[in-house]
PDB file of C-alpha atoms in Angstrom:
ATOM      1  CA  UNK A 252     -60.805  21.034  -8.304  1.00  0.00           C
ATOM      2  CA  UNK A 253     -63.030  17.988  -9.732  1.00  0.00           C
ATOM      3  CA  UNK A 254     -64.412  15.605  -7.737  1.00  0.00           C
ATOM      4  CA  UNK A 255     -63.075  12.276  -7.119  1.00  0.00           C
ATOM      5  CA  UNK A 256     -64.056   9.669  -9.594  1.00  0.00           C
ATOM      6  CA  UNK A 257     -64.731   6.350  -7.036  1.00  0.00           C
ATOM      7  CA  UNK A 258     -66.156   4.657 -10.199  1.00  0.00           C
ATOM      8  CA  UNK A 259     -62.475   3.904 -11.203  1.00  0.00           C
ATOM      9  CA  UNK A 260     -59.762   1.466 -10.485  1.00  0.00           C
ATOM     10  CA  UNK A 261     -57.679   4.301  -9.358  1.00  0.00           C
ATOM     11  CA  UNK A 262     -59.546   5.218  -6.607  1.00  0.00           C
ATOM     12  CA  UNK A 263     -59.911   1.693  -5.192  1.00  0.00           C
ATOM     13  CA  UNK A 264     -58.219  -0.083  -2.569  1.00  0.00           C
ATOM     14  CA  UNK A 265     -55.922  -2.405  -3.988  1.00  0.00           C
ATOM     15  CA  UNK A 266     -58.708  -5.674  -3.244  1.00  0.00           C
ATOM     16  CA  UNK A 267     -56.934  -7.751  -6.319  1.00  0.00           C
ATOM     17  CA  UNK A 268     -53.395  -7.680  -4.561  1.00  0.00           C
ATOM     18  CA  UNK A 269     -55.247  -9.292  -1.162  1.00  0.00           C
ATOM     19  CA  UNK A 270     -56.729 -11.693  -3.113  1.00  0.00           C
ATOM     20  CA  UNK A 271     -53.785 -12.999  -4.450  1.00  0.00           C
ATOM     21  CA  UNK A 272     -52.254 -13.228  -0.829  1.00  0.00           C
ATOM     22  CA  UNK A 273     -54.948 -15.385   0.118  1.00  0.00           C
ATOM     23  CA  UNK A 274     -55.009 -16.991  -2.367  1.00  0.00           C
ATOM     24  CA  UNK A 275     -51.851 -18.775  -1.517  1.00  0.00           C
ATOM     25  CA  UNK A 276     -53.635 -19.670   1.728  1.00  0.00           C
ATOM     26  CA  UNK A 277     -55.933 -21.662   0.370  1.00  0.00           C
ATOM     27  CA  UNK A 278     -57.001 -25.097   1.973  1.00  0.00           C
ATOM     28  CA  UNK A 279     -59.564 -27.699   1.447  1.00  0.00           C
ATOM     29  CA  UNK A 280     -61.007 -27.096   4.817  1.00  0.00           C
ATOM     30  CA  UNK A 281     -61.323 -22.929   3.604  1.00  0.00           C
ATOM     31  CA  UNK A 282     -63.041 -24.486   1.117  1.00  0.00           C
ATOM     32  CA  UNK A 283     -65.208 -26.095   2.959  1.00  0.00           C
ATOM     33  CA  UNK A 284     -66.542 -23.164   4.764  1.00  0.00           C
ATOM     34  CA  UNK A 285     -66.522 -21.441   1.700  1.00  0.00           C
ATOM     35  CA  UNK A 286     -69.442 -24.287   0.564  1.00  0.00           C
ATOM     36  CA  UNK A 287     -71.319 -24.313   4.282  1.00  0.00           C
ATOM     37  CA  UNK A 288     -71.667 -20.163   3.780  1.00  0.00           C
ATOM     38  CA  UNK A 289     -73.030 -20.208   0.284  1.00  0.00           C
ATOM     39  CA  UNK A 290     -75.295 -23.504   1.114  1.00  0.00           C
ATOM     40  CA  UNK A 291     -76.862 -21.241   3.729  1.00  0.00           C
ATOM     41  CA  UNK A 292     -77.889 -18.664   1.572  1.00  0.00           C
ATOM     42  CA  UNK A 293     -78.918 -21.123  -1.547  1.00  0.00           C
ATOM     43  CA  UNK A 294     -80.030 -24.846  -0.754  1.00  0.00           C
ATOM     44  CA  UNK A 295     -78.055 -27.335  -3.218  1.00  0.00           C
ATOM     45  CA  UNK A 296     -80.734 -27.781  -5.024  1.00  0.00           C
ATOM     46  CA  UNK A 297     -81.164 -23.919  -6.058  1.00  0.00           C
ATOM     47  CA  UNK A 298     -77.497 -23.899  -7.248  1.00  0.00           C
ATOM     48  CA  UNK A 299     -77.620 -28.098  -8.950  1.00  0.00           C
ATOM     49  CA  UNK A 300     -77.123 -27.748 -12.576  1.00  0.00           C
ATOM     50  CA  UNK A 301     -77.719 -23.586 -12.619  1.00  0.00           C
ATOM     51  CA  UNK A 302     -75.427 -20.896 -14.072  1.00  0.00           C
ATOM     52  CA  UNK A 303     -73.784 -18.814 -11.647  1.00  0.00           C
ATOM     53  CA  UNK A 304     -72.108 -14.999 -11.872  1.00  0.00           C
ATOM     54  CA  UNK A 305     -70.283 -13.875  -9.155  1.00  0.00           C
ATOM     55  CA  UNK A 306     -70.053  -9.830  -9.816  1.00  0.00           C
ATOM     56  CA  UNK A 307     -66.940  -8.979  -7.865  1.00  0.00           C
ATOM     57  CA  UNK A 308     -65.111 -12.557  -7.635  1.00  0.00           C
ATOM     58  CA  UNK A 309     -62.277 -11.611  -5.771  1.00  0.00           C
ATOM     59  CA  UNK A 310     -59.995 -14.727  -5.281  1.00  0.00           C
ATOM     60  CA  UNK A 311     -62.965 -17.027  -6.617  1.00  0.00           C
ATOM     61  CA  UNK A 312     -63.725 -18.897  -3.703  1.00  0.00           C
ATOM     62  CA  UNK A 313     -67.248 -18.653  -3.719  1.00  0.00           C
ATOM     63  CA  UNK A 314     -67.157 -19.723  -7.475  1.00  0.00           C
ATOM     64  CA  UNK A 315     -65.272 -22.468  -6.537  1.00  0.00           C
ATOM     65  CA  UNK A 316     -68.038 -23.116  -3.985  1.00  0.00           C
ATOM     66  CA  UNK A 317     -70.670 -22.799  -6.303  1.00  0.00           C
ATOM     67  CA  UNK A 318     -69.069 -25.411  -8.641  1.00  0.00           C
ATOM     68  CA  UNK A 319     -68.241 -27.813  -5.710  1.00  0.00           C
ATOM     69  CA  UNK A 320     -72.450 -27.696  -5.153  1.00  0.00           C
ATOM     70  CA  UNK A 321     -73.414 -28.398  -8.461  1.00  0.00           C
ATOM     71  CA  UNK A 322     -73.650 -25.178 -10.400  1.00  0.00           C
ATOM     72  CA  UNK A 323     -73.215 -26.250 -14.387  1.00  0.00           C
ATOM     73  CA  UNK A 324     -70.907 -22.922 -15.530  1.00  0.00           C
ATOM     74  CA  UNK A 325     -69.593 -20.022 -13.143  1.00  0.00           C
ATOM     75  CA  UNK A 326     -68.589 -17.195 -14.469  1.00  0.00           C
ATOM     76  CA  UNK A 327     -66.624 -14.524 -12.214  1.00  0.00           C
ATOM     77  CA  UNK A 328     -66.259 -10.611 -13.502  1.00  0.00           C
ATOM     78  CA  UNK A 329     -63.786  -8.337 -11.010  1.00  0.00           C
ATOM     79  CA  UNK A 330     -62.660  -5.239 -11.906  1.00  0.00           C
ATOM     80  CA  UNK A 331     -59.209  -5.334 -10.544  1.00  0.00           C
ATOM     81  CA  UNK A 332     -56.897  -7.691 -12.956  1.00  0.00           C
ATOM     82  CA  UNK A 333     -54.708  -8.855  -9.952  1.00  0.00           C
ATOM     83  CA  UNK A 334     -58.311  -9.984  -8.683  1.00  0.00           C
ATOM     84  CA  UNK A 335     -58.866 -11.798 -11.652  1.00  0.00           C
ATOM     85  CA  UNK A 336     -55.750 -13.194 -12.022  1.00  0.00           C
ATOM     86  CA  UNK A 337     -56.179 -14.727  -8.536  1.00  0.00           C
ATOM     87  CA  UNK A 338     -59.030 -16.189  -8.798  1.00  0.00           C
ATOM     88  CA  UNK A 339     -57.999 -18.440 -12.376  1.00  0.00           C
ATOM     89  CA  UNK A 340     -54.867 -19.281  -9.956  1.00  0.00           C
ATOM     90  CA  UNK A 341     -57.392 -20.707  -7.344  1.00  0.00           C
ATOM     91  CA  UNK A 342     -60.206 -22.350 -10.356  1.00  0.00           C
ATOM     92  CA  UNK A 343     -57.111 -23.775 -12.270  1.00  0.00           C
ATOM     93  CA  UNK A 344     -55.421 -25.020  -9.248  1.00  0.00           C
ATOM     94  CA  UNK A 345     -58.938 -26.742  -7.305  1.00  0.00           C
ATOM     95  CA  UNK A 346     -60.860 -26.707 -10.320  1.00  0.00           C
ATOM     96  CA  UNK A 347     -59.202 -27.593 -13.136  1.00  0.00           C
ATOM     97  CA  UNK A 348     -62.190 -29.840 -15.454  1.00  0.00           C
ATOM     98  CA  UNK A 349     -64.820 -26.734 -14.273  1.00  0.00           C
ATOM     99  CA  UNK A 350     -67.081 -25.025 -16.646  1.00  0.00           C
ATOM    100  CA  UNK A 351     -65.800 -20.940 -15.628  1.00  0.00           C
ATOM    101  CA  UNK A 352     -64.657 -18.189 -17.235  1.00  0.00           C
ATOM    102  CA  UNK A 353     -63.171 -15.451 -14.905  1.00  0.00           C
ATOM    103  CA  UNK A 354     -62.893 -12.046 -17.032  1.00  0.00           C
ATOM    104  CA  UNK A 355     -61.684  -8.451 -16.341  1.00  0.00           C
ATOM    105  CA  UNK A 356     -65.473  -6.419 -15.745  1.00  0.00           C
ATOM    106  CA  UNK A 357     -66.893  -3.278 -13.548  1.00  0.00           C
ATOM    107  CA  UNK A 358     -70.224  -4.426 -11.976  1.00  0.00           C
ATOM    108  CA  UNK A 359     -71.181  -0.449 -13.447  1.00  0.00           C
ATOM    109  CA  UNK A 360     -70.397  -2.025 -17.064  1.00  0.00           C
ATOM    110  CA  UNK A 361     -72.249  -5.192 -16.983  1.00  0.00           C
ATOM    111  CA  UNK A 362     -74.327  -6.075 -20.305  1.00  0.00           C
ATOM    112  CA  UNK A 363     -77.469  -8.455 -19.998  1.00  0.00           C
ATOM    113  CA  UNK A 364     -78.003  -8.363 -23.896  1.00  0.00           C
ATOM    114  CA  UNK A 365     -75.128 -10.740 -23.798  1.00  0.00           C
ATOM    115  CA  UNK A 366     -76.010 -13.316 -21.273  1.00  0.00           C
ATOM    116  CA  UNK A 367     -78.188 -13.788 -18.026  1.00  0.00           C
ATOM    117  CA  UNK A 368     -77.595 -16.486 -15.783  1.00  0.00           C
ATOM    118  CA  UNK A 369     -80.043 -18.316 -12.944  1.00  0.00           C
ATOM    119  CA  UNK A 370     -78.202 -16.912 -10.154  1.00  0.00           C
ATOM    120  CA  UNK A 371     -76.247 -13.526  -9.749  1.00  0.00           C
ATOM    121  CA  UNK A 372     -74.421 -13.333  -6.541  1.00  0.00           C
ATOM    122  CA  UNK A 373     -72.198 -10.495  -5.198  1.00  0.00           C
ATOM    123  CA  UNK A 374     -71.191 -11.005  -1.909  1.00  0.00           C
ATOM    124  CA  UNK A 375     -69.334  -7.351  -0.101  1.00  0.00           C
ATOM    125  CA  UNK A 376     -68.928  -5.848  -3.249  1.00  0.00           C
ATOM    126  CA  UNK A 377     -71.228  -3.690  -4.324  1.00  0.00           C
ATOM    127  CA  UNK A 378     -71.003  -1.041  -1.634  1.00  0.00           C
ATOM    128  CA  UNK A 379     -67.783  -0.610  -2.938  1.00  0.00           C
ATOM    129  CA  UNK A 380     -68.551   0.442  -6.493  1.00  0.00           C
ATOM    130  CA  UNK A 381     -68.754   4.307  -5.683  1.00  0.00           C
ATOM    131  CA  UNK A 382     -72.124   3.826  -7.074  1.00  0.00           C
ATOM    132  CA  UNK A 383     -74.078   1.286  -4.954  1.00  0.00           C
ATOM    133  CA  UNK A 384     -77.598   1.606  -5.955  1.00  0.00           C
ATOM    134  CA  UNK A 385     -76.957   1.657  -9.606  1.00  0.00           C
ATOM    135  CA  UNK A 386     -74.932  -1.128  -9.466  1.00  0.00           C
ATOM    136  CA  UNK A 387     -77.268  -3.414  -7.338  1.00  0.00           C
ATOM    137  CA  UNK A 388     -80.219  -2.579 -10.233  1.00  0.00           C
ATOM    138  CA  UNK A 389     -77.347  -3.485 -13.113  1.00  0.00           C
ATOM    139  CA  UNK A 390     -76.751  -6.857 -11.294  1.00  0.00           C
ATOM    140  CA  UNK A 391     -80.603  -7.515 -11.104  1.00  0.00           C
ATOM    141  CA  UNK A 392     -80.583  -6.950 -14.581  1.00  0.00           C
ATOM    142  CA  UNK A 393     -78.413  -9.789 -14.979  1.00  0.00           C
ATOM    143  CA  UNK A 394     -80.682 -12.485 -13.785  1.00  0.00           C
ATOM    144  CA  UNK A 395     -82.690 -14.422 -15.747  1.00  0.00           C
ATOM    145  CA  UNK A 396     -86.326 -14.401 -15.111  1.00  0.00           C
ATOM    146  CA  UNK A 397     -87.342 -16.555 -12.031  1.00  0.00           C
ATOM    147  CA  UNK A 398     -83.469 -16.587 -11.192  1.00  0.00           C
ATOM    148  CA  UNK A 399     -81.983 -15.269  -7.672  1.00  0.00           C
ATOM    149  CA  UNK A 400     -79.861 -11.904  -7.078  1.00  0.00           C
ATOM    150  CA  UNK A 401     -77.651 -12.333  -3.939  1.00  0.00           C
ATOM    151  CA  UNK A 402     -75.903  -9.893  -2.077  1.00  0.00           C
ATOM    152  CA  UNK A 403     -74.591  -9.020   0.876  1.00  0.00           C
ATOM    153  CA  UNK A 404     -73.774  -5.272   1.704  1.00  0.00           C
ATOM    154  CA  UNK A 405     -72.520  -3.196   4.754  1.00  0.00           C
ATOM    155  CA  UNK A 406     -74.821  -2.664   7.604  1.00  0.00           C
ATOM    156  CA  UNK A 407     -74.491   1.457   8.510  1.00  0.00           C
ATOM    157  CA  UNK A 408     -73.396   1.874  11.758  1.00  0.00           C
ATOM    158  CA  UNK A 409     -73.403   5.563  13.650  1.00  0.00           C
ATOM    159  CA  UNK A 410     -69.475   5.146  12.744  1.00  0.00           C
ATOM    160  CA  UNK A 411     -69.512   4.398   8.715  1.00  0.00           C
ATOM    161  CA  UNK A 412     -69.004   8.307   8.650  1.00  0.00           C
ATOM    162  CA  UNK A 413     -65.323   7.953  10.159  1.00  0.00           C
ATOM    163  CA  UNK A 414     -64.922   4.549   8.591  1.00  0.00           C
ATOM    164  CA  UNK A 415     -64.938   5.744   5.175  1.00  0.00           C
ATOM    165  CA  UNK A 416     -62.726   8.747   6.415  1.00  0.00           C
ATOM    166  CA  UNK A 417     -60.335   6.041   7.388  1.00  0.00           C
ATOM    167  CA  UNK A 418     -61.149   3.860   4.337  1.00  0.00           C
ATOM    168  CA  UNK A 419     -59.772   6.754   1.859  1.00  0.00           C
ATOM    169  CA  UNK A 420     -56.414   7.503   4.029  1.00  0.00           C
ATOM    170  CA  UNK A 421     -55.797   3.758   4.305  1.00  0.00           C
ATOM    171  CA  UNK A 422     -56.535   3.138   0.685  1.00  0.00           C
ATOM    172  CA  UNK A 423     -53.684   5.909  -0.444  1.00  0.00           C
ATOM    173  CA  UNK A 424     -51.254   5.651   2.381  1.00  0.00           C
ATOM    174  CA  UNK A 425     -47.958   4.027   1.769  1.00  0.00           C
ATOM    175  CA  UNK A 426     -47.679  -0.023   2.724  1.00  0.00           C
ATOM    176  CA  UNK A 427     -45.295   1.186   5.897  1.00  0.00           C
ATOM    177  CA  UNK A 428     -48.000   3.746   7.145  1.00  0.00           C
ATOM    178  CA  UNK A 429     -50.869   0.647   6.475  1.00  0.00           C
ATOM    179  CA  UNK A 430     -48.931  -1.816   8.545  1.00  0.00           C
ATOM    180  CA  UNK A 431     -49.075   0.834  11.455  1.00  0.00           C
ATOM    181  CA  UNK A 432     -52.888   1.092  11.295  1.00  0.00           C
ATOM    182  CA  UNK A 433     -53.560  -2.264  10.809  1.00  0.00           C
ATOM    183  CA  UNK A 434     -51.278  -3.232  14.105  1.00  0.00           C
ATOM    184  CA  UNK A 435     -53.045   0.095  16.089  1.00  0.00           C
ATOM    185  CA  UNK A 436     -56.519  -1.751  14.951  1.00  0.00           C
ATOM    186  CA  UNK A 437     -55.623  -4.995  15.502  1.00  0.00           C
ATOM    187  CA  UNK A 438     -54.263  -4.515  19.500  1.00  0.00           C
ATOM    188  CA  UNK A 439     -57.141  -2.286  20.182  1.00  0.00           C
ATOM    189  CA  UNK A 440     -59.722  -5.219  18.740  1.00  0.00           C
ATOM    190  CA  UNK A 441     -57.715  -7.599  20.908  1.00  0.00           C
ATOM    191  CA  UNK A 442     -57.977  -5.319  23.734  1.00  0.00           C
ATOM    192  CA  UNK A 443     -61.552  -5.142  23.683  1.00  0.00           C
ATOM    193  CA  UNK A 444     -62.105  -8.916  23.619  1.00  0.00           C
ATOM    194  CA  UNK A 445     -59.778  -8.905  26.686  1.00  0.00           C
ATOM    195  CA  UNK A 446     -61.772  -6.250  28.010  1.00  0.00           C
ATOM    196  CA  UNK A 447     -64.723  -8.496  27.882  1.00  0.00           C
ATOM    197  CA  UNK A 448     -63.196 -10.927  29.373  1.00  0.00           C
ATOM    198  CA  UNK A 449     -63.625 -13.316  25.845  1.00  0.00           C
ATOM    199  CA  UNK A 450     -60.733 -15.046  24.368  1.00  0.00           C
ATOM    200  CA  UNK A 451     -59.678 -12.941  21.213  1.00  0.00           C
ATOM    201  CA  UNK A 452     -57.164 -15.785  20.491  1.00  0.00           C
ATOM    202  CA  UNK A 453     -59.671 -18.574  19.671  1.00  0.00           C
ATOM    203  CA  UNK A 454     -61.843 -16.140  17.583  1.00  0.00           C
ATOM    204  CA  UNK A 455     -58.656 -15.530  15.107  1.00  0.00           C
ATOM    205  CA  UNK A 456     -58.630 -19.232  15.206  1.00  0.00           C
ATOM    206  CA  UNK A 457     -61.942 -19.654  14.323  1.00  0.00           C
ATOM    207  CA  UNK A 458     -61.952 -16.696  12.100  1.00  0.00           C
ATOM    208  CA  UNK A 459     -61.757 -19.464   9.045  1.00  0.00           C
ATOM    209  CA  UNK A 460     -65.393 -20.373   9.916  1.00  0.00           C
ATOM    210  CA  UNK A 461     -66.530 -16.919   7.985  1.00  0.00           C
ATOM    211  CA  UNK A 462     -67.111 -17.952   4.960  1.00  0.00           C
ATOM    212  CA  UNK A 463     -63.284 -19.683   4.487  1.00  0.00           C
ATOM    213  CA  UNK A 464     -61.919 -16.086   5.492  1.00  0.00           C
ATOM    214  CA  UNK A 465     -58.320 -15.315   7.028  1.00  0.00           C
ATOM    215  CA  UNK A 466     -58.525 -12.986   9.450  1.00  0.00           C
ATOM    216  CA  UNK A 467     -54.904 -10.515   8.588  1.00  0.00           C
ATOM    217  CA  UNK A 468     -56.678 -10.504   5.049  1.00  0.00           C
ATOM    218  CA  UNK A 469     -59.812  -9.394   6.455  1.00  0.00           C
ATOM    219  CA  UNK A 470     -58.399  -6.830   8.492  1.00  0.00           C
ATOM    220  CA  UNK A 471     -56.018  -5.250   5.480  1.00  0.00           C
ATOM    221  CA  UNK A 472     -59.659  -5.682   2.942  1.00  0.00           C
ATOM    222  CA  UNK A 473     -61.859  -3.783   5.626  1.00  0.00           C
ATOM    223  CA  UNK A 474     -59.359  -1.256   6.639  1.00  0.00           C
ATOM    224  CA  UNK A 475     -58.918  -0.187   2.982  1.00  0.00           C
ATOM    225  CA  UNK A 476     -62.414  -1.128   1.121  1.00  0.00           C
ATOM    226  CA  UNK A 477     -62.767   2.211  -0.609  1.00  0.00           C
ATOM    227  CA  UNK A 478     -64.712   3.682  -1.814  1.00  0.00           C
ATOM    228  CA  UNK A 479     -67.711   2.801   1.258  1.00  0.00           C
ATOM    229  CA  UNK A 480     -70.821   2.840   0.928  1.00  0.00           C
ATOM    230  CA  UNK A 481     -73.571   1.092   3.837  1.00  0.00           C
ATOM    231  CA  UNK A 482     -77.451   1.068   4.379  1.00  0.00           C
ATOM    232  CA  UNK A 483     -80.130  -0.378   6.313  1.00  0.00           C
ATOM    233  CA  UNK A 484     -82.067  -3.519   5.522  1.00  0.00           C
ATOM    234  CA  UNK A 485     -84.997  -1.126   5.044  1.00  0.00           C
ATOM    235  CA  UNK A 486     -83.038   0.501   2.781  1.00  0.00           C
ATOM    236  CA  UNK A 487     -82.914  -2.183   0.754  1.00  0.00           C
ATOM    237  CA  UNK A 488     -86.462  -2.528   1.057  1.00  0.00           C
ATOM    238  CA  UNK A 489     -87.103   0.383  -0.177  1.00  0.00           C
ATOM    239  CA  UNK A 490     -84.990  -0.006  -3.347  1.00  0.00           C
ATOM    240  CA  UNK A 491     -85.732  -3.529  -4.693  1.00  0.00           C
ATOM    241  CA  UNK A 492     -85.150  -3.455  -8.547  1.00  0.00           C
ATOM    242  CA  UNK A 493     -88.218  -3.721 -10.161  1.00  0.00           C
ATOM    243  CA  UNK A 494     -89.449  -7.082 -11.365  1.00  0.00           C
ATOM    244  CA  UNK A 495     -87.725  -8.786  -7.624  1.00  0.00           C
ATOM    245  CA  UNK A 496     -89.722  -9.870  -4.712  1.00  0.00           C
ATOM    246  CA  UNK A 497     -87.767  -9.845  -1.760  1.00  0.00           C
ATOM    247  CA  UNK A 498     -87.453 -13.827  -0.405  1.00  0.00           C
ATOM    248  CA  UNK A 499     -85.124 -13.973   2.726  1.00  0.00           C
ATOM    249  CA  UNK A 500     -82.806 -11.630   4.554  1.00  0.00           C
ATOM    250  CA  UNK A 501     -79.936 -12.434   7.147  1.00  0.00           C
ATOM    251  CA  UNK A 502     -79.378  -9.687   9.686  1.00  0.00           C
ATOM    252  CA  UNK A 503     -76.006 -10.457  10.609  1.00  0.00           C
ATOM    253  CA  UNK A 504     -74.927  -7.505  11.925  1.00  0.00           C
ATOM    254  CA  UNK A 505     -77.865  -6.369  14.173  1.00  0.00           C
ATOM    255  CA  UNK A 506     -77.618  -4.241  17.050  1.00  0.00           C
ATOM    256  CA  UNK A 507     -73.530  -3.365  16.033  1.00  0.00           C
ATOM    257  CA  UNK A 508     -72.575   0.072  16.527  1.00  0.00           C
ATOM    258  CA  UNK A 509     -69.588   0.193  14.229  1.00  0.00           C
ATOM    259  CA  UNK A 510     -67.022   1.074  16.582  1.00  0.00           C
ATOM    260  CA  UNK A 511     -64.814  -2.081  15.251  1.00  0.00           C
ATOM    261  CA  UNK A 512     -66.517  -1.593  11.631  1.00  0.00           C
ATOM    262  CA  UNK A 513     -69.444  -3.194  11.104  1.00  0.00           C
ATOM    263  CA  UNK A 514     -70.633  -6.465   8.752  1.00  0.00           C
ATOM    264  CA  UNK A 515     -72.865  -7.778   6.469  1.00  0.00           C
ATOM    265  CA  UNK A 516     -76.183  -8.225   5.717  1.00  0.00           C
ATOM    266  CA  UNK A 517     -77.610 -10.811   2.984  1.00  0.00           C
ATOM    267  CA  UNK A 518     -80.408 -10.152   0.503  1.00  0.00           C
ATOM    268  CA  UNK A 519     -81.710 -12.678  -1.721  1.00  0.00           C
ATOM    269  CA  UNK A 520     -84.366 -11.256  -4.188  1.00  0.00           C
ATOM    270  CA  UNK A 521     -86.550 -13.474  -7.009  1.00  0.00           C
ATOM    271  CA  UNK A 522     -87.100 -12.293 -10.287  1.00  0.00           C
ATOM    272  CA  UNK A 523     -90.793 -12.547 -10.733  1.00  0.00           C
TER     273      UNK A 523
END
């Protein structure tokens, strides 16, 4: 028997059809939080009157950020059509007079003969290319000398073992068998903040504050997100692309064991 191929749309959760689900949510005040999250990792005046990719745009909320702060041209590249498709529903509904393009691209497949841009940003994508590392060094390839590379990827967690166990049943069980898991992982998350005596109901509430993010969606994208791939922020380290200088980090998920899943991290990298 051959191996799996996690390189191809086949073998990937279905991220695009999310998208388009949230899509539909979509609010100014999402927005919003979608411009306070990016404006933390870039000032305004990094992303003012710079081109912007967005490798893995998903419902194109953070290009939609990045034009609200100024950026001069976004330009989004998914690999999942119903991705793409959602996020031109989301640019030509809140950004209808933007310079974008949103097109139908692997982050594995990207060309920088064709175009490089000031700032490449990927955020929670890349780990889930079924080839991480050579898909962080063909996004670094993408940005244009003394531009940024962004990215956020999994933290690894003594559970990503049994996560991405999970990750691959999820991914190719049927929608009635998914509902069941998400419910069983959704009590037992709201049993543990009642456990702790914290109120799980005002963190769904306030779940909008990450990054513009709906919760259910959340929980359906991090139950699925296959293929899986996490590392360390020495890890990282250790595999800047060559030509990048490493210029601030975000530990955002230190100290988590993973028992819940686990979060993100944030890179940004200069190109010397």
């Amino acid at each position: 028997m051959s191996a799996e191929d996690t390189t191809s749309l086949e073998s990937h959760f279905g991220f695009g059809e999310n998208w388009r689900s949230f899509a539909e949510t979509l609010s100014d005040s999402k927005i919003a939080e979608a411009e306070r999250g990016l404006s933390k990792l870039l000032s305004v005046d990094q992303i003012r009157d710079r081109s912007f990719l967005d490798i893995g745009c998903g419902s194109g909320l953070s290009m939609l950020a990045a034009l609200r702060l100024g950026a001069k041209r976004v330009v989004g590249y998914d690999l999942d059509p119903n991705s793409v498709l959602a996020a031109r529903s989301v640019l030509e509904r809140f950004a209808p007079d933007g310079s974008w393009q949103v097109a139908e691209k692997s982050a594995l497949d990207l060309d920088p003969t064709a175009e490089q841009f000031d700032i490449v940003h990927s955020w929670g994508v890349l780990h889930h290319t079924g080839n991480m590392w050579d898909a962080v060094d063909k996004a670094a390839k993408m940005v244009m000398p003394g531009g940024l590379l962004v990215l956020a990827l999994y933290r690894r967690t003594p559970f990503c073992g049994l996560w991405r166990i999970e990750k691959r049943i999820y991914t190719r069980a049927p929608r009635w068998l998914q509902w069941i898991i998400r419910s069983v992982y959704k009590a037992a998350l709201i049993a543990s903040f009642i456990g702790r005596r914290q109120n799980p109901w005002r963190y769904i509430a306030d779940y909008e504050r990450v990054r513009g993010m709906n919760w259910h969606h959340d929980v359906h994208d991090w139950l699925g997100g296959y293929p899986y791939d996490s590392v360390l922020p020495s890890d990282v380290a250790a595999h800047i692309p060559s030509g990048f200088a490493m210029e601030r980090v975000f530990e955002n998920a230190a100290g988590t064991i993973g028992l819940f899943g686990t979060g993100c991290d944030e890179f940004i990298l200069r190109r010397t």
